[in-house]
Amino acid sequence: MKLAFIGSGNMGLPMARNLLRAGHQVTVYNRTRKHAEPLVQDGASLVDSAADAVCDAAAVITMLADDAAVEEAAQSFQPPLARGAIHVSMSTISVACAKRLAGQHAGRGQFYVAAPVFGRPVAAAAAQLWIVAAGPAEQIEKCRPVFDVLGRGLSVVGPDPWLANVIKLSGNFLIAAALESLGEAFALVRKSGGDAGQFLEIVNHALFNSKLYANYGGAVAQSHFEPAGFKLHLGFKDLRLAQEAAETAAVPMPLGGVLRDRFLAALARGEGDLDWSALARIASLHAGL
Amino acid sequence: MKLAFIGSGNMGLPMARNLLRAGHQVTVYNRTRKHAEPLVQDGASLVDSAADAVCDAAAVITMLADDAAVEEAAQSFQPPLARGAIHVSMSTISVACAKRLAGQHAGRGQFYVAAPVFGRPVAAAAAQLWIVAAGPAEQIEKCRPVFDVLGRGLSVVGPDPWLANVIKLSGNFLIAAALESLGEAFALVRKSGGDAGQFLEIVNHALFNSKLYANYGGAVAQSHFEPAGFKLHLGFKDLRLAQEAAETAAVPMPLGGVLRDRFLAALARGEGDLDWSALARIASLHAGL
Amino acid sequence: MKLAFIGSGNMGLPMARNLLRAGHQVTVYNRTRKHAEPLVQDGASLVDSAADAVCDAAAVITMLADDAAVEEAAQSFQPPLARGAIHVSMSTISVACAKRLAGQHAGRGQFYVAAPVFGRPVAAAAAQLWIVAAGPAEQIEKCRPVFDVLGRGLSVVGPDPWLANVIKLSGNFLIAAALESLGEAFALVRKSGGDAGQFLEIVNHALFNSKLYANYGGAVAQSHFEPAGFKLHLGFKDLRLAQEAAETAAVPMPLGGVLRDRFLAALARGEGDLDWSALARIASLHAGL
Amino acid sequence: MKLAFIGSGNMGLPMARNLLRAGHQVTVYNRTRKHAEPLVQDGASLVDSAADAVCDAAAVITMLADDAAVEEAAQSFQPPLARGAIHVSMSTISVACAKRLAGQHAGRGQFYVAAPVFGRPVAAAAAQLWIVAAGPAEQIEKCRPVFDVLGRGLSVVGPDPWLANVIKLSGNFLIAAALESLGEAFALVRKSGGDAGQFLEIVNHALFNSKLYANYGGAVAQSHFEPAGFKLHLGFKDLRLAQEAAETAAVPMPLGGVLRDRFLAALARGEGDLDWSALARIASLHAGL
């Protein structure tokens, strides 16, 4: 499958590499060309604009930082992109943005598939992402070989692309909620004379039995927030997008409000570049620890 | 080991049975004698008062509904209980109550070991409880054969008995927080056109990989709240005890406040006897679903 | 009217003095006798027990710190108090405590009138309290001459004494909520480059036109929390009583949860003896100011 | 002073009328021309575009619904507006929008004064608005005759225009917080057997002594939400703008989060066109009343 790949950052680079190694023909564009250069040895063609990348591509994959970056890229490649070609939008973007993009592509006889992923750069490199895809069923099927190369699992959630974004954002909301709950429980245990690490071990053995709790909880128990696997300011961005989606759907989410304040308290402390699990430390700080 | 066992309710009955079947000599007292009678065929001696139960017991285990029940029982057996004997307090009670009991027993030359458990009646029957013990190390060691019979795991958290209660209450707080986070996410997904069950499957595969999320989340996704594994009004009791502990330790817990309001909203709807996972439905109701 | 007055603290002392100066015959008991001595020159008889105070009194007024103090006093004077005499309970106590006391007095053929007050010691001295009374209408009428001496206003809210306590606690809840709202707005204005004092002046001129906003807001804007007009730890006590009442009535109160956390954050900073308006400073602290 | 006035809605119409009656020469533009026609009899010149309105005006006043409307208008009149002329922006808009507009005008040698108002249409008609102005001091002075005609008070808060918007939004936040606190207290009082109206009277006499509490509280106590003085969906818009400002300044505002959820719960019930005091009813609904 002839592919264009826009965005070779922390996530995009290993994803593009996996596609190349699996034998796909991939033309890559990244705003900072240097970051894409390591892909040349895997067979990538580098180009100097998003428009150049999509010429004669059956699908263009975007893996960029935020709404603005994806919309800017789409603006520049929508005309050259062929009728019938697919924009596979894998970034974590807003529901509103996904709706706009889907509409624009439809207007040009192109397809739009939303396919955000769960997983950090390490998982991207190991082809262990979990992909949540939504859009026209036939187009998703066409992309399946791509998804198979990139991840360990694929969930197809329906024909409305933006639903995939709702699910990605809601998943991140669940992680943030788990982080905050651990943060509050740790504060209580510690101020009561206990050890957060031992408490974590107990509840994970007795209750959750989840690597996610073990890994994130361990980081919080040890205040180990650097290097960041996922930066706190990006986590805040995702929370805001979840809140925007909740606003559109008129869904009160009180935990969302609590999380928002934790993020803001962390940002007020200048901690935006720490791992987002640092939001769980705020509970201890506010308890005077 | 010669044991007294006070309380043969949903949890106490299977626990006492396991002790009997493991060869321990157990004298049982339950306020409603009838509930204890099935234990006779396993070799239990039934008596008509807590005081009668503890005569010549090396340890007395209490497994009762709440602070009041444990304190009432302790009041009646503290004098007959021998010096050097151990009160193994396995109920989920308050930190304050644990402190009072520990003090009273110490004043009589008796020992107090707190050993609350994680696990529901099914786990109690299968000897799959997870026991969190705190108190004098030597006394906990003496109780180890008892704990080995009752559970699949034992965590010893230190010499202060009440710390075990803090940990038990904090663990339940984590579950309630996970429930609420699922409830809010489900409301968002559903009002955005998605399916809660599919969302749960995705996030559990992609993120948590936890039976607890699968089981509780499944119950919430299907609004399956009867029969109750753990009744909502008891879950509320535990949350209040966690809040009391947080008050004593001066720990702000905003998620605790959110959970409190969810419990109260459910109680205002007359749902105290449903399974406590029903608190996660409130998010959907308040979103107009 | 022959009166017994139990409790001559910050509030009770000026209240008893006003009653004496208005010509009432008042026998006073205070646990620390010395604090009651200034009342002798106004004509008070001092006695050494609550029981001694109530002999041949038509009504006994209690003005004490909390539930425990009122219950202890009532325990000791209920037998000597005459049948048909009235216990006028003016302290800020819990709804549950008011229910218990009303029941006990009824059982002895005595009357119980709840009459908590709005107003600080300065208002008590100036006879400017606002009294909220509930209980048997006839008995409240008998007490009217007393209330007229003590306050500038009387609201009778019905036959159930504890309703007066609900109203007192709910009033304090409104003040605390106003404090917190000012605290959050001040944090926003200040971090945006504005002046909290000027903002307060504007909103009070334009919107509230309320001395309470001016006075409390001014204290917060200037971080002027000493000497305490009403100590933060007492404000927290009242909030907890409001939350208890909300629990009994199954009323979710999310602002109550926010306030609880603010109080705990202040207590964790060791600020329990500051004026309770100090809870409004937490918003600024958590914003990094 | 030769003025252009853009926007003759509920607020703009009476404001423009007051200016005309005070002898100012006013050219008016409104998207729906018909709504502006009543002003002709007061001497207004009507024109068919914002650009036409500003020709040879010393100042152009905008009083429009939201950011988008003000930005669209400004886009169309910025070129014709003379160098040295003033854009007096009286709408309730976002801080970010105020910053953008200030920058654009500065780039053209024009001035930007933010002058949002406290007050509803009735107050606008009675020239009883309270105006909060920010911008270059000299330009504000030039506008003073205009402000004197429109309002009963003027507060000048500094040279940065957007600070006036922060103050306006923070003021509305305080009102919303007071509404919610009344809503929660009413729910508690009512479920405890009391009357919300009587409670309101008591606390307003005893504590707040504020017409705002009396008026809004009365509306809530009687569930009197139509006709809307200020629609709930507009109140939500303002809350979101306050939250955006809080986000920019990194200020956690937990009451803001609670209010957001109340607005969303009301919107989920289809109550966006009720008066915004209807948000205070949610507390009662969630308590099962």
mmCIF file of C-alpha atoms in Angstrom, chain A residues 169-270:
data_model
loop_
_atom_site.group_PDB
_atom_site.id
_atom_site.type_symbol
_atom_site.label_atom_id
_atom_site.label_comp_id
_atom_site.label_asym_id
_atom_site.label_seq_id
_atom_site.Cartn_x
_atom_site.Cartn_y
_atom_site.Cartn_z
ATOM 1 C CA LEU A 169 -10.158 10.809 25.364
ATOM 2 C CA SER A 170 -12.381 8.845 27.756
ATOM 3 C CA GLY A 171 -9.671 6.233 28.168
ATOM 4 C CA ASN A 172 -7.149 8.893 29.111
ATOM 5 C CA PHE A 173 -9.716 10.304 31.513
ATOM 6 C CA LEU A 174 -9.884 6.908 33.239
ATOM 7 C CA ILE A 175 -6.114 6.826 33.648
ATOM 8 C CA ALA A 176 -6.051 10.336 35.069
ATOM 9 C CA ALA A 177 -8.848 9.418 37.480
ATOM 10 C CA ALA A 178 -6.907 6.354 38.618
ATOM 11 C CA LEU A 179 -3.844 8.534 39.141
ATOM 12 C CA GLU A 180 -5.771 11.029 41.239
ATOM 13 C CA SER A 181 -7.396 8.272 43.316
ATOM 14 C CA LEU A 182 -3.965 6.807 44.028
ATOM 15 C CA GLY A 183 -2.671 10.255 44.906
ATOM 16 C CA GLU A 184 -5.418 10.853 47.453
ATOM 17 C CA ALA A 185 -5.149 7.379 48.961
ATOM 18 C CA PHE A 186 -1.366 7.702 49.210
ATOM 19 C CA ALA A 187 -1.756 11.016 51.027
ATOM 20 C CA LEU A 188 -4.132 9.430 53.522
ATOM 21 C CA VAL A 189 -1.969 6.360 54.059
ATOM 22 C CA ARG A 190 1.210 8.359 54.438
ATOM 23 C CA LYS A 191 -0.232 10.898 56.851
ATOM 24 C CA SER A 192 -1.656 7.993 58.849
ATOM 25 C CA GLY A 193 1.832 6.554 59.220
ATOM 26 C CA GLY A 194 1.822 4.013 56.402
ATOM 27 C CA ASP A 195 3.986 3.490 53.352
ATOM 28 C CA ALA A 196 2.555 4.353 49.940
ATOM 29 C CA GLY A 197 4.591 1.703 48.131
ATOM 30 C CA GLN A 198 3.430 -1.085 50.430
ATOM 31 C CA PHE A 199 -0.151 0.119 50.192
ATOM 32 C CA LEU A 200 0.097 0.033 46.403
ATOM 33 C CA GLU A 201 1.432 -3.503 46.457
ATOM 34 C CA ILE A 202 -1.390 -4.624 48.718
ATOM 35 C CA VAL A 203 -4.218 -3.103 46.721
ATOM 36 C CA ASN A 204 -2.759 -4.266 43.467
ATOM 37 C CA HIS A 205 -2.427 -7.819 44.689
ATOM 38 C CA ALA A 206 -5.739 -7.826 46.471
ATOM 39 C CA LEU A 207 -7.854 -5.788 44.074
ATOM 40 C CA PHE A 208 -6.706 -4.456 40.744
ATOM 41 C CA ASN A 209 -4.032 -6.816 39.576
ATOM 42 C CA SER A 210 -3.175 -4.359 36.854
ATOM 43 C CA LYS A 211 0.191 -3.407 35.417
ATOM 44 C CA LEU A 212 -1.113 0.068 34.808
ATOM 45 C CA TYR A 213 -1.780 0.548 38.516
ATOM 46 C CA ALA A 214 1.575 -1.010 39.366
ATOM 47 C CA ASN A 215 3.545 1.168 36.958
ATOM 48 C CA TYR A 216 1.805 4.484 37.450
ATOM 49 C CA GLY A 217 1.301 3.888 41.166
ATOM 50 C CA GLY A 218 4.946 3.004 41.556
ATOM 51 C CA ALA A 219 6.001 6.205 39.836
ATOM 52 C CA VAL A 220 3.744 8.232 42.126
ATOM 53 C CA ALA A 221 4.819 6.391 45.294
ATOM 54 C CA GLN A 222 8.449 7.187 44.442
ATOM 55 C CA SER A 223 7.779 10.677 43.036
ATOM 56 C CA HIS A 224 9.526 9.494 39.899
ATOM 57 C CA PHE A 225 8.225 11.888 37.226
ATOM 58 C CA GLU A 226 11.214 12.242 34.900
ATOM 59 C CA PRO A 227 11.796 11.490 32.116
ATOM 60 C CA ALA A 228 8.203 12.013 31.106
ATOM 61 C CA GLY A 229 6.520 9.185 29.245
ATOM 62 C CA PHE A 230 3.625 11.536 28.562
ATOM 63 C CA LYS A 231 3.975 15.139 29.549
ATOM 64 C CA LEU A 232 1.594 16.682 32.048
ATOM 65 C CA HIS A 233 0.709 19.588 29.774
ATOM 66 C CA LEU A 234 -0.325 17.121 27.079
ATOM 67 C CA GLY A 235 -2.390 15.210 29.589
ATOM 68 C CA PHE A 236 -4.104 18.476 30.434
ATOM 69 C CA LYS A 237 -4.790 19.069 26.751
ATOM 70 C CA ASP A 238 -6.489 15.691 26.543
ATOM 71 C CA LEU A 239 -8.529 16.362 29.661
ATOM 72 C CA ARG A 240 -9.706 19.638 28.179
ATOM 73 C CA LEU A 241 -10.727 17.851 24.998
ATOM 74 C CA ALA A 242 -12.683 15.341 27.085
ATOM 75 C CA GLN A 243 -14.359 18.243 28.872
ATOM 76 C CA GLU A 244 -15.175 19.859 25.542
ATOM 77 C CA ALA A 245 -16.746 16.625 24.347
ATOM 78 C CA ALA A 246 -18.687 16.422 27.619
ATOM 79 C CA GLU A 247 -19.853 19.972 27.070
ATOM 80 C CA THR A 248 -21.079 19.211 23.583
ATOM 81 C CA ALA A 249 -22.918 16.141 24.858
ATOM 82 C CA ALA A 250 -24.126 17.918 28.052
ATOM 83 C CA VAL A 251 -22.548 15.413 30.445
ATOM 84 C CA PRO A 252 -21.614 16.604 33.953
ATOM 85 C CA MET A 253 -18.315 14.985 34.986
ATOM 86 C CA PRO A 254 -17.350 15.967 38.511
ATOM 87 C CA LEU A 255 -14.151 13.888 38.446
ATOM 88 C CA GLY A 256 -13.244 15.835 35.335
ATOM 89 C CA GLY A 257 -13.511 19.038 37.360
ATOM 90 C CA VAL A 258 -11.296 17.648 40.103
ATOM 91 C CA LEU A 259 -8.702 16.521 37.557
ATOM 92 C CA ARG A 260 -8.757 19.900 35.848
ATOM 93 C CA ASP A 261 -7.875 21.587 39.138
ATOM 94 C CA ARG A 262 -5.085 19.120 39.821
ATOM 95 C CA PHE A 263 -3.577 19.798 36.407
ATOM 96 C CA LEU A 264 -3.848 23.553 36.963
ATOM 97 C CA ALA A 265 -2.244 23.268 40.392
ATOM 98 C CA ALA A 266 0.619 21.321 38.838
ATOM 99 C CA LEU A 267 0.954 23.830 35.990
ATOM 100 C CA ALA A 268 0.955 26.672 38.521
ATOM 101 C CA ARG A 269 3.989 24.914 40.035
ATOM 102 C CA GLY A 270 5.712 24.855 36.665
#
